[in-house]
Amino acid sequence: MDGSNLPEVRSTCAYCGVGCGVLLRPDGAGGLTVRGDPDHPANFGRLCSKGTALGETVGLGHRLLTPRAFGRNVGWDNALQLVADRFRETIAAHGPDSVAFYVSGQLLTEDYYVANKLMKGFIGSANIDTNSRLCMASTVAGHKRAFGTDTVPGTYEDLDQADLVVLVGSNLAWCHPVLYQRVLAARQARGTRIVVIDPRRTASCDQADLHLALNPGSDVALFNGLLTEIHRRGAVDPDFVRLTSGLEAALETAGNDQISETGLPAEKLAAFFDLWINTPRVVTVFSQGVNQSSSGTDKVNAILNSHLATGRIGRPGMGPFSVTGQPNAMGGREVGGLANTLACHLDIENADHRAAVQAYWQAPAIPQSPGLKAVDMFRAVEDGQIKALWIIHTNPAATMPEADRVSRAIAACSFTVVSDLTLNTDTARLADVVLPAAGWAEKNGTVTNSDRTISRQRAVLQSPGQARPDWDILAEVGRRMGWKTAFDYASPAEIFREYAAMSQIAAQFGKDFDISGFSEIDEAGYAELEPTRWPLGRKGAGGRFFGGGHFFHSDRKARIVPVAHRRPAALPGPKYPFVMNTGRTRDQWHTMTRTGLSARLSAHLAEPFVDIHPQDAAREGISSADLVEVTSPTGRGIFRARITQDVRIGHVFAPIHWTAETAPSGRVDMLVPGTTDPISGQPESKATPVSISLMQAPWYAFAVSRNPLTPSVAYRATVRTDNGYRTELADHARIKNWEQTAREWFALTDADAVTAGDPARGSFRIALSQNGCLQAALFVSPRPLPLMRDYLASMPDIPPAQFLTGRAPADAKDTGPIICACFGVGLKTIVDAISCGKAISVDAIGAALSAGTNCGSCRPELGALIDRYSPDAADNLSLQLQGGVA
Ligand SMILES: Nc1nc2c(c(=O)[nH]1)N[C@H]1C(S)=C(S)[C@@H](COP(=O)(O)OP(=O)(O)OC[C@H]3O[C@@H](n4cnc5c(=O)[nH]c(N)nc54)[C@H](O)[C@@H]3O)O[C@H]1N2
Ligand SMILES: Nc1nc2c(c(=O)[nH]1)N[C@H]1C(S)=C(S)[C@@H](COP(=O)(O)OP(=O)(O)OC[C@H]3O[C@@H](n4cnc5c(=O)[nH]c(N)nc54)[C@H](O)[C@@H]3O)O[C@H]1N2
Ligand code: SF4
Ligand SMILES: [Mo]
């Protein structure tokens, strides 16, 4: 069927909390075309590289099609009955707190609502926590302490209207690219200044007026310095401060902090204080550099304090702005997905709230106190307190701190259920029961983005096999556990209606979360639901909160909370002299189960890497493209070295995206300890003391293949290419017969082989073909290999002997690693254009090659290329970007 006549359907991007609107057109053959929705208030048509490539990630090759139990395919009836029976039996024998759900900020609001209702109201335990504990928990706690509610005061328009945007622990250019584009547009239109506060130089620094590379974890000291300076310079807003309490105490505590803890030079501090204090329209955007810290909640309050003291909150172009990570991180907070909250911003610790929620649900139970937070939840799994666990839409075996310990706990748990799209995840592989969930393009529901805008996600594709939406699976288990009417939902609209009506209770208690305007919404209304920012219909408020006070503590005042700087819980010492920071890369989403399906997204940074400062590298004898062992008290990993001044001396940075599926030794969370913020329970993911050392291996190899290559060796990293896979390998064990080994690894025992190299000197190359068609090739060397990797990965149709030279023939172009993922433009193509004078600005590169003209995410890298250009700089940079040798 030709899909070109199928209508476009409005939906929301599957990835980050910006919540961009997308227009999806099914191609009638299971695929999709995707473009930005020009009418969506989050993006007005823009998309980043990940959103643009959504259509490349809806393939079915990896999907789980039937429920599985104990390693066998079973029907839904058996699977659901098994889950319901085992949970019921466990609760009967050991009480409701012997079971737990670990869910996700990527669930739809309707999924989340049902999970929360089942656990808190019907099972009667609060042991439901979410990966938002690793993500937003410190912000939730900080907001509640300051405002009496977990509410983001501002809106995206504030970014358009600000004169100063301060990014604290946020790599907005890569992690919220469409918001970053909005900030750049404001810079163009009104000269908005940008300050980045981040120990590391990131792509977000590219356009920044000021980059403060502070000591890790010293944000409280910095913002206490700002508060002190605000007071000293008479910039406190006395009228607004009357709507708050605590300023005096906060000033006193702040005055005792040492600004030197930030490690920042006086002139940079002065420049920051001047800018901040003299620019009323300031938005302070913050993200994981703030939240993921053992002082995360205090960092949040330190930021909020400066905005409260100056009254710069809830007014156009002003305010603290926590940007959410996952597409429904905000919806999950609203619907009460955390172990210490109830739905609709109601509190588990408030007896009246509990009673009202229980009555509304007509529930048999309601927990009297908060449940276990993520890190403690998995410790309770480990020590056998939790005996039945259901993990939905998240991959904790890879992304929880102490990932190996968490994996062992999951494996040892008496009964584990995982709901996922695929069996091929670190977590699903450990489960007793795996349930096939319907994916993003296959299910209906709502999500709330960073500025409280609720948008519809709409199903445009059929679910494959027996896959079912998460809400449906949860509701069915609820019914089978004996609560037939409470979970008798026929559609997500019905769930949304019940939830919206519930928010009336919250309004009665004076809570801000009110979407009761939707309590009567019918199927047609739900089908057509337009993006809507709550609070609904609050006239003149512009959707902002707190511009005129009206906080949600009992006295209606905000709290300016006294907070004192604390260093990270573990500091570098003789055994672990470096601080390891972790975070995201531009084109991958978390554990790559979806973005990893796209060859062009995978071409940006194709290996787990560790960024090391040149001086540290020199001292440790590490060169670019070497493999490096990184060790912490909880584990040891292997990463490709990138030598760069983007990180400071004594610091290293590694991305979070690699798993046992793609690079078993490149999993950063093996190394991260389970230390948490005492208030929020959020782990300290960005400051792990580690040691680093050169990995000395007798051989290194690069492979291209039609099928994935997964030998068990010390180092392996595999990504997709257009024609198959590319893999980097290294090991400590010598291999005697390389040809035989290659044939076994590739499962090509009978293929035709062409070989080259000098095995005696450790160099060996083999191309394996069938029917004249190249199936696989392996390049082995005693040193990291200088090859044209991107050219080879395209598996060009050239004679095997020529292929084995590792170089493109003179007339074929090696485009180099992909810089512009939208148009697939490679590094070398761009550098060629710069070198021949065709392109001397980012816009000129766009005009010549289209690079950077769609989502704009690569524009910082294009700028860097122009700065660094020289004919052989291409190879150096390629090396740094790609970890390999060009
Ligand atoms: N491409 C891409 N985008 C994503 C995601 C993805 O996987 N890939 N995931 C989404 C999700 S769930 C989230 S939560 C967001 C996260 O978005 P961000 O928080 O922007 O991303 P991170 O890379 O985790 O961390 C941000 C920065 O914090 C810095 N940092 C580390 N320690 C400190 C410190 O002590 N103080 C300060 N001020 N900064 C510090 C790091 O160097 C890093 O650059 O991204 C979302 N968007
Ligand atoms: N060291 C370190 N660790 C970190 C972080 C860090 O910065 N540093 N960041 C933390 C943060 S902020 C976050 S948000 C987490 C993210 O970590 P995770 O949530 O664990 O990572 P994802 O890869 O997003 O996992 C989502 C899973 O859901 C599956 N899935 C996709 N669609 C569906 C669906 O519709 N239904 C169901 N049931 N499953 C589906 C995917 O295949 C995948 O296995 O990582 C955290 N871990
Ligand atoms: S910024 Fe990119 S990943 Fe985030 S919602 Fe928009 S298109 Fe999706
Ligand atoms: Mo996140």
mmCIF file of N, CA, C and O and ligand atoms in Angstrom, residues 15-17 48-50 106 131 134-136 167-177 196-202 204 212 214-219 222 286-293 299 323-327 329 568 581-591 653 656-657 686-687, ligand 1:
data_model
loop_
_atom_site.group_PDB
_atom_site.id
_atom_site.type_symbol
_atom_site.label_atom_id
_atom_site.label_comp_id
_atom_site.label_asym_id
_atom_site.label_seq_id
_atom_site.Cartn_x
_atom_site.Cartn_y
_atom_site.Cartn_z
ATOM 1 N N TYR A 15 11.192 11.360 22.876
ATOM 2 C CA TYR A 15 12.373 11.503 23.714
ATOM 3 C C TYR A 15 12.249 12.591 24.774
ATOM 4 O O TYR A 15 11.525 12.418 25.721
ATOM 5 N N CYS A 16 12.896 13.707 24.611
ATOM 6 C CA CYS A 16 13.170 14.499 25.813
ATOM 7 C C CYS A 16 11.996 15.353 26.273
ATOM 8 O O CYS A 16 10.982 15.472 25.610
ATOM 9 N N GLY A 17 12.178 15.942 27.444
ATOM 10 C CA GLY A 17 11.129 16.707 28.099
ATOM 11 C C GLY A 17 10.757 18.018 27.429
ATOM 12 O O GLY A 17 9.841 18.707 27.879
ATOM 13 N N CYS A 48 15.061 18.116 16.748
ATOM 14 C CA CYS A 48 16.504 17.877 16.797
ATOM 15 C C CYS A 48 16.824 16.607 16.027
ATOM 16 O O CYS A 48 15.947 15.973 15.449
ATOM 17 N N SER A 49 18.104 16.209 16.050
ATOM 18 C CA SER A 49 18.513 15.027 15.283
ATOM 19 C C SER A 49 17.745 13.784 15.719
ATOM 20 O O SER A 49 17.338 12.969 14.883
ATOM 21 N N LYS A 50 17.504 13.643 17.021
ATOM 22 C CA LYS A 50 16.812 12.437 17.489
ATOM 23 C C LYS A 50 15.363 12.427 17.026
ATOM 24 O O LYS A 50 14.847 11.407 16.569
ATOM 25 N N GLN A 106 9.125 7.812 31.257
ATOM 26 C CA GLN A 106 8.769 7.696 29.837
ATOM 27 C C GLN A 106 7.406 7.037 29.674
ATOM 28 O O GLN A 106 6.916 6.876 28.552
ATOM 29 N N ASN A 131 12.376 5.884 37.634
ATOM 30 C CA ASN A 131 13.711 6.357 37.260
ATOM 31 C C ASN A 131 13.801 7.876 37.397
ATOM 32 O O ASN A 131 14.892 8.429 37.327
ATOM 33 N N LEU A 134 16.315 9.104 39.698
ATOM 34 C CA LEU A 134 17.694 9.320 39.240
ATOM 35 C C LEU A 134 17.798 10.630 38.480
ATOM 36 O O LEU A 134 18.862 10.977 37.976
ATOM 37 N N CYS A 135 16.689 11.334 38.340
ATOM 38 C CA CYS A 135 16.581 12.379 37.332
ATOM 39 C C CYS A 135 16.049 13.684 37.920
ATOM 40 O O CYS A 135 16.733 14.693 37.886
ATOM 41 N N MET A 136 14.840 13.669 38.468
ATOM 42 C CA MET A 136 14.196 14.917 38.877
ATOM 43 C C MET A 136 13.979 15.027 40.392
ATOM 44 O O MET A 136 13.443 16.022 40.860
ATOM 45 N N LEU A 167 22.802 28.546 32.320
ATOM 46 C CA LEU A 167 22.631 27.087 32.260
ATOM 47 C C LEU A 167 23.477 26.466 33.357
ATOM 48 O O LEU A 167 24.704 26.529 33.309
ATOM 49 N N VAL A 168 22.829 25.902 34.363
ATOM 50 C CA VAL A 168 23.565 25.300 35.478
ATOM 51 C C VAL A 168 23.452 23.788 35.377
ATOM 52 O O VAL A 168 22.351 23.233 35.483
ATOM 53 N N GLY A 169 24.584 23.132 35.139
ATOM 54 C CA GLY A 169 24.569 21.669 35.033
ATOM 55 C C GLY A 169 23.612 21.210 33.964
ATOM 56 O O GLY A 169 22.932 20.194 34.122
ATOM 57 N N SER A 170 23.545 21.955 32.877
ATOM 58 C CA SER A 170 22.656 21.610 31.766
ATOM 59 C C SER A 170 23.421 21.756 30.460
ATOM 60 O O SER A 170 23.936 22.833 30.176
ATOM 61 N N ASN A 171 23.491 20.677 29.716
ATOM 62 C CA ASN A 171 24.072 20.751 28.374
ATOM 63 C C ASN A 171 22.912 20.876 27.385
ATOM 64 O O ASN A 171 22.598 19.966 26.632
ATOM 65 N N LEU A 172 22.273 22.028 27.442
ATOM 66 C CA LEU A 172 21.026 22.250 26.695
ATOM 67 C C LEU A 172 21.203 22.002 25.198
ATOM 68 O O LEU A 172 20.294 21.520 24.533
ATOM 69 N N ALA A 173 22.393 22.333 24.672
ATOM 70 C CA ALA A 173 22.601 22.200 23.224
ATOM 71 C C ALA A 173 22.432 20.750 22.765
ATOM 72 O O ALA A 173 21.994 20.498 21.649
ATOM 73 N N TRP A 174 22.769 19.809 23.620
ATOM 74 C CA TRP A 174 22.665 18.402 23.240
ATOM 75 C C TRP A 174 21.463 17.702 23.851
ATOM 76 O O TRP A 174 20.975 16.722 23.303
ATOM 77 N N CYS A 175 21.024 18.186 25.007
ATOM 78 C CA CYS A 175 20.001 17.419 25.737
ATOM 79 C C CYS A 175 18.601 18.008 25.609
ATOM 80 O O CYS A 175 17.617 17.299 25.809
ATOM 81 N N HIS A 176 18.501 19.281 25.307
ATOM 82 C CA HIS A 176 17.203 19.906 25.034
ATOM 83 C C HIS A 176 17.400 20.817 23.818
ATOM 84 O O HIS A 176 17.230 22.039 23.895
ATOM 85 N N PRO A 177 17.790 20.214 22.683
ATOM 86 C CA PRO A 177 18.296 21.021 21.563
ATOM 87 C C PRO A 177 17.291 22.046 21.045
ATOM 88 O O PRO A 177 17.698 23.137 20.636
ATOM 89 N N VAL A 196 27.248 29.582 31.109
ATOM 90 C CA VAL A 196 27.208 28.147 31.378
ATOM 91 C C VAL A 196 27.992 27.856 32.650
ATOM 92 O O VAL A 196 29.140 28.286 32.791
ATOM 93 N N ILE A 197 27.353 27.148 33.580
ATOM 94 C CA ILE A 197 28.021 26.746 34.822
ATOM 95 C C ILE A 197 28.138 25.229 34.791
ATOM 96 O O ILE A 197 27.146 24.504 34.943
ATOM 97 N N ASP A 198 29.323 24.753 34.518
ATOM 98 C CA ASP A 198 29.528 23.324 34.279
ATOM 99 C C ASP A 198 31.023 23.059 34.415
ATOM 100 O O ASP A 198 31.821 23.787 33.813
ATOM 101 N N PRO A 199 31.435 22.053 35.189
ATOM 102 C CA PRO A 199 32.867 21.789 35.325
ATOM 103 C C PRO A 199 33.534 21.501 33.988
ATOM 104 O O PRO A 199 34.755 21.597 33.851
ATOM 105 N N ARG A 200 32.728 21.145 33.006
ATOM 106 C CA ARG A 200 33.241 20.668 31.726
ATOM 107 C C ARG A 200 32.851 21.680 30.644
ATOM 108 O O ARG A 200 31.790 22.288 30.721
ATOM 109 N N ARG A 201 33.686 21.817 29.613
ATOM 110 C CA ARG A 201 33.296 22.623 28.458
ATOM 111 C C ARG A 201 32.411 21.763 27.568
ATOM 112 O O ARG A 201 32.795 20.670 27.176
ATOM 113 N N THR A 202 31.200 22.226 27.269
ATOM 114 C CA THR A 202 30.256 21.433 26.475
ATOM 115 C C THR A 202 29.870 22.203 25.215
ATOM 116 O O THR A 202 30.225 23.375 25.061
ATOM 117 N N SER A 204 27.190 23.469 24.724
ATOM 118 C CA SER A 204 26.395 24.632 25.140
ATOM 119 C C SER A 204 27.267 25.846 25.423
ATOM 120 O O SER A 204 26.760 26.963 25.561
ATOM 121 N N LEU A 212 31.652 29.160 33.492
ATOM 122 C CA LEU A 212 32.249 28.981 34.810
ATOM 123 C C LEU A 212 32.477 27.498 35.034
ATOM 124 O O LEU A 212 31.542 26.751 35.304
ATOM 125 N N LEU A 214 33.274 25.373 37.335
ATOM 126 C CA LEU A 214 33.410 25.283 38.798
ATOM 127 C C LEU A 214 33.838 23.879 39.235
ATOM 128 O O LEU A 214 33.717 22.914 38.474
ATOM 129 N N ASN A 215 34.288 23.774 40.475
ATOM 130 C CA ASN A 215 34.598 22.453 41.022
ATOM 131 C C ASN A 215 33.309 21.644 41.095
ATOM 132 O O ASN A 215 32.259 22.192 41.434
ATOM 133 N N PRO A 216 33.390 20.341 40.820
ATOM 134 C CA PRO A 216 32.177 19.526 40.860
ATOM 135 C C PRO A 216 31.508 19.657 42.223
ATOM 136 O O PRO A 216 32.174 19.647 43.254
ATOM 137 N N GLY A 217 30.207 19.807 42.195
ATOM 138 C CA GLY A 217 29.448 19.831 43.445
ATOM 139 C C GLY A 217 29.499 21.145 44.195
ATOM 140 O O GLY A 217 28.981 21.234 45.312
ATOM 141 N N SER A 218 30.077 22.196 43.599
ATOM 142 C CA SER A 218 30.220 23.442 44.372
ATOM 143 C C SER A 218 29.172 24.493 44.018
ATOM 144 O O SER A 218 29.328 25.665 44.321
ATOM 145 N N ASP A 219 28.067 24.072 43.421
ATOM 146 C CA ASP A 219 27.037 25.028 43.004
ATOM 147 C C ASP A 219 26.425 25.791 44.182
ATOM 148 O O ASP A 219 26.069 26.961 44.052
ATOM 149 N N LEU A 222 28.600 28.631 45.039
ATOM 150 C CA LEU A 222 28.497 29.684 44.020
ATOM 151 C C LEU A 222 27.214 30.503 44.207
ATOM 152 O O LEU A 222 27.252 31.735 44.218
ATOM 153 N N PHE A 286 18.242 24.720 35.006
ATOM 154 C CA PHE A 286 19.119 23.732 35.647
ATOM 155 C C PHE A 286 18.667 22.314 35.361
ATOM 156 O O PHE A 286 17.517 22.042 35.087
ATOM 157 N N SER A 287 19.653 21.416 35.424
ATOM 158 C CA SER A 287 19.374 20.029 35.076
ATOM 159 C C SER A 287 20.288 19.105 35.887
ATOM 160 O O SER A 287 20.548 19.374 37.061
ATOM 161 N N GLN A 288 20.817 18.057 35.254
ATOM 162 C CA GLN A 288 21.407 16.970 36.062
ATOM 163 C C GLN A 288 22.711 17.329 36.775
ATOM 164 O O GLN A 288 23.077 16.662 37.737
ATOM 165 N N GLY A 289 23.426 18.343 36.324
ATOM 166 C CA GLY A 289 24.597 18.759 37.099
ATOM 167 C C GLY A 289 24.182 19.285 38.468
ATOM 168 O O GLY A 289 24.982 19.349 39.398
ATOM 169 N N VAL A 290 22.917 19.658 38.586
ATOM 170 C CA VAL A 290 22.363 20.106 39.864
ATOM 171 C C VAL A 290 21.705 18.934 40.597
ATOM 172 O O VAL A 290 22.005 18.641 41.759
ATOM 173 N N ASN A 291 20.811 18.234 39.911
ATOM 174 C CA ASN A 291 20.000 17.207 40.577
ATOM 175 C C ASN A 291 20.801 15.994 41.040
ATOM 176 O O ASN A 291 20.566 15.464 42.121
ATOM 177 N N GLN A 292 21.696 15.517 40.166
ATOM 178 C CA GLN A 292 22.371 14.232 40.439
ATOM 179 C C GLN A 292 23.563 14.445 41.349
ATOM 180 O O GLN A 292 24.716 14.258 40.955
ATOM 181 N N SER A 293 23.286 14.805 42.579
ATOM 182 C CA SER A 293 24.353 15.187 43.490
ATOM 183 C C SER A 293 23.926 14.852 44.907
ATOM 184 O O SER A 293 22.740 14.893 45.234
ATOM 185 N N LYS A 299 21.331 22.337 46.227
ATOM 186 C CA LYS A 299 21.697 23.105 45.023
ATOM 187 C C LYS A 299 20.451 23.749 44.433
ATOM 188 O O LYS A 299 20.468 24.921 44.033
ATOM 189 N N VAL A 323 14.583 22.003 33.724
ATOM 190 C CA VAL A 323 14.114 21.337 32.501
ATOM 191 C C VAL A 323 14.069 19.826 32.749
ATOM 192 O O VAL A 323 14.993 19.259 33.312
ATOM 193 N N THR A 324 12.962 19.223 32.355
ATOM 194 C CA THR A 324 12.779 17.799 32.635
ATOM 195 C C THR A 324 13.462 16.971 31.565
ATOM 196 O O THR A 324 13.585 17.393 30.420
ATOM 197 N N GLY A 325 13.879 15.772 31.938
ATOM 198 C CA GLY A 325 14.633 14.948 31.010
ATOM 199 C C GLY A 325 13.753 14.120 30.109
ATOM 200 O O GLY A 325 13.819 14.207 28.882
ATOM 201 N N GLN A 326 12.918 13.302 30.710
ATOM 202 C CA GLN A 326 12.153 12.343 29.927
ATOM 203 C C GLN A 326 10.852 12.981 29.443
ATOM 204 O O GLN A 326 10.379 13.965 30.001
ATOM 205 N N PRO A 327 10.241 12.358 28.413
ATOM 206 C CA PRO A 327 9.076 12.979 27.790
ATOM 207 C C PRO A 327 7.918 13.190 28.767
ATOM 208 O O PRO A 327 7.139 14.116 28.614
ATOM 209 N N ALA A 329 8.438 13.055 32.335
ATOM 210 C CA ALA A 329 8.966 13.222 33.695
ATOM 211 C C ALA A 329 8.007 14.095 34.495
ATOM 212 O O ALA A 329 7.713 13.822 35.658
ATOM 213 N N PRO A 568 31.195 16.840 47.402
ATOM 214 C CA PRO A 568 30.631 15.529 47.054
ATOM 215 C C PRO A 568 30.986 14.498 48.125
ATOM 216 O O PRO A 568 31.998 14.624 48.828
ATOM 217 N N ASN A 581 32.850 12.222 35.813
ATOM 218 C CA ASN A 581 31.570 12.870 35.538
ATOM 219 C C ASN A 581 30.914 12.035 34.433
ATOM 220 O O ASN A 581 31.615 11.420 33.618
ATOM 221 N N THR A 582 29.597 11.962 34.426
ATOM 222 C CA THR A 582 28.908 11.171 33.396
ATOM 223 C C THR A 582 27.782 12.000 32.793
ATOM 224 O O THR A 582 27.278 12.914 33.434
ATOM 225 N N GLY A 583 27.380 11.671 31.578
ATOM 226 C CA GLY A 583 26.273 12.410 30.977
ATOM 227 C C GLY A 583 25.974 11.899 29.592
ATOM 228 O O GLY A 583 26.309 10.759 29.243
ATOM 229 N N ARG A 584 25.381 12.769 28.784
ATOM 230 C CA ARG A 584 24.780 12.332 27.528
ATOM 231 C C ARG A 584 25.542 12.795 26.300
ATOM 232 O O ARG A 584 26.269 13.775 26.358
ATOM 233 N N THR A 585 25.353 12.089 25.198
ATOM 234 C CA THR A 585 25.859 12.589 23.928
ATOM 235 C C THR A 585 24.678 13.033 23.070
ATOM 236 O O THR A 585 23.523 12.771 23.397
ATOM 237 N N ARG A 586 24.994 13.700 21.962
ATOM 238 C CA ARG A 586 23.974 14.409 21.200
ATOM 239 C C ARG A 586 22.909 13.492 20.616
ATOM 240 O O ARG A 586 21.720 13.804 20.666
ATOM 241 N N ASP A 587 23.342 12.364 20.056
ATOM 242 C CA ASP A 587 22.419 11.601 19.222
ATOM 243 C C ASP A 587 21.924 10.296 19.828
ATOM 244 O O ASP A 587 21.201 9.554 19.164
ATOM 245 N N GLN A 588 22.340 9.969 21.041
ATOM 246 C CA GLN A 588 21.824 8.734 21.644
ATOM 247 C C GLN A 588 20.883 9.044 22.796
ATOM 248 O O GLN A 588 21.045 10.047 23.487
ATOM 249 N N TRP A 589 19.919 8.158 22.962
ATOM 250 C CA TRP A 589 18.967 8.259 24.065
ATOM 251 C C TRP A 589 19.253 7.118 25.030
ATOM 252 O O TRP A 589 19.088 5.949 24.690
ATOM 253 N N HIS A 590 19.681 7.453 26.228
ATOM 254 C CA HIS A 590 19.892 6.497 27.323
ATOM 255 C C HIS A 590 20.535 5.202 26.854
ATOM 256 O O HIS A 590 21.636 5.231 26.327
ATOM 257 N N THR A 591 19.845 4.064 27.030
ATOM 258 C CA THR A 591 20.515 2.787 26.772
ATOM 259 C C THR A 591 20.401 2.356 25.312
ATOM 260 O O THR A 591 20.578 1.177 25.000
ATOM 261 N N PHE A 653 35.352 12.399 31.876
ATOM 262 C CA PHE A 653 33.915 12.356 31.566
ATOM 263 C C PHE A 653 33.632 11.153 30.685
ATOM 264 O O PHE A 653 34.377 10.871 29.749
ATOM 265 N N ILE A 656 26.740 7.877 29.202
ATOM 266 C CA ILE A 656 25.956 6.875 29.943
ATOM 267 C C ILE A 656 25.334 5.806 29.056
ATOM 268 O O ILE A 656 24.637 4.935 29.546
ATOM 269 N N HIS A 657 25.550 5.875 27.745
ATOM 270 C CA HIS A 657 24.639 5.151 26.852
ATOM 271 C C HIS A 657 24.936 3.680 26.634
ATOM 272 O O HIS A 657 24.141 2.963 26.062
ATOM 273 N N LYS A 686 27.473 12.151 39.192
ATOM 274 C CA LYS A 686 28.401 12.970 38.424
ATOM 275 C C LYS A 686 29.723 13.233 39.130
ATOM 276 O O LYS A 686 30.494 14.076 38.683
ATOM 277 N N ALA A 687 30.004 12.534 40.197
ATOM 278 C CA ALA A 687 31.262 12.799 40.915
ATOM 279 C C ALA A 687 31.767 11.518 41.574
ATOM 280 O O ALA A 687 31.714 11.361 42.785
HETATM 281 N N1 LIG B 1 20.799 13.523 23.475
HETATM 282 C C1 LIG B 1 20.141 13.229 24.592
HETATM 283 N N2 LIG B 1 19.294 14.128 25.136
HETATM 284 C C2 LIG B 1 18.666 13.817 26.295
HETATM 285 C C3 LIG B 1 18.800 12.544 26.922
HETATM 286 C C4 LIG B 1 19.655 11.598 26.283
HETATM 287 O O1 LIG B 1 19.807 10.447 26.749
HETATM 288 N N3 LIG B 1 20.306 11.980 25.136
HETATM 289 N N4 LIG B 1 18.180 12.268 28.101
HETATM 290 C C5 LIG B 1 17.173 13.177 28.633
HETATM 291 C C6 LIG B 1 17.131 13.087 30.100
HETATM 292 S S1 LIG B 1 16.262 11.798 30.811
HETATM 293 C C7 LIG B 1 17.695 14.018 30.903
HETATM 294 S S2 LIG B 1 17.553 13.878 32.591
HETATM 295 C C8 LIG B 1 18.338 15.215 30.345
HETATM 296 C C9 LIG B 1 19.649 15.557 31.029
HETATM 297 O O2 LIG B 1 20.137 16.737 30.470
HETATM 298 P P1 LIG B 1 21.452 17.412 31.065
HETATM 299 O O3 LIG B 1 21.343 17.504 32.542
HETATM 300 O O4 LIG B 1 21.712 18.648 30.318
HETATM 301 O O5 LIG B 1 22.571 16.326 30.659
HETATM 302 P P2 LIG B 1 23.807 15.601 31.353
HETATM 303 O O6 LIG B 1 24.760 15.343 30.251
HETATM 304 O O7 LIG B 1 23.365 14.428 32.146
HETATM 305 O O8 LIG B 1 24.445 16.590 32.430
HETATM 306 C C10 LIG B 1 24.512 17.973 32.270
HETATM 307 C C11 LIG B 1 25.839 18.567 32.673
HETATM 308 O O9 LIG B 1 26.050 18.563 34.081
HETATM 309 C C12 LIG B 1 27.437 18.793 34.230
HETATM 310 N N5 LIG B 1 27.869 18.656 35.631
HETATM 311 C C13 LIG B 1 28.439 17.603 36.228
HETATM 312 N N6 LIG B 1 28.692 17.871 37.526
HETATM 313 C C14 LIG B 1 28.297 19.155 37.758
HETATM 314 C C15 LIG B 1 28.298 20.012 38.904
HETATM 315 O O10 LIG B 1 28.706 19.644 40.007
HETATM 316 N N7 LIG B 1 27.783 21.270 38.754
HETATM 317 C C16 LIG B 1 27.320 21.709 37.560
HETATM 318 N N8 LIG B 1 26.837 22.959 37.495
HETATM 319 N N9 LIG B 1 27.311 20.915 36.448
HETATM 320 C C17 LIG B 1 27.778 19.648 36.551
HETATM 321 C C18 LIG B 1 28.021 17.795 33.269
HETATM 322 O O11 LIG B 1 29.366 18.112 32.936
HETATM 323 C C19 LIG B 1 27.055 17.873 32.096
HETATM 324 O O12 LIG B 1 27.564 18.644 31.031
HETATM 325 O O13 LIG B 1 18.593 15.031 28.964
HETATM 326 C C20 LIG B 1 17.459 14.616 28.230
HETATM 327 N N10 LIG B 1 17.834 14.746 26.846
#
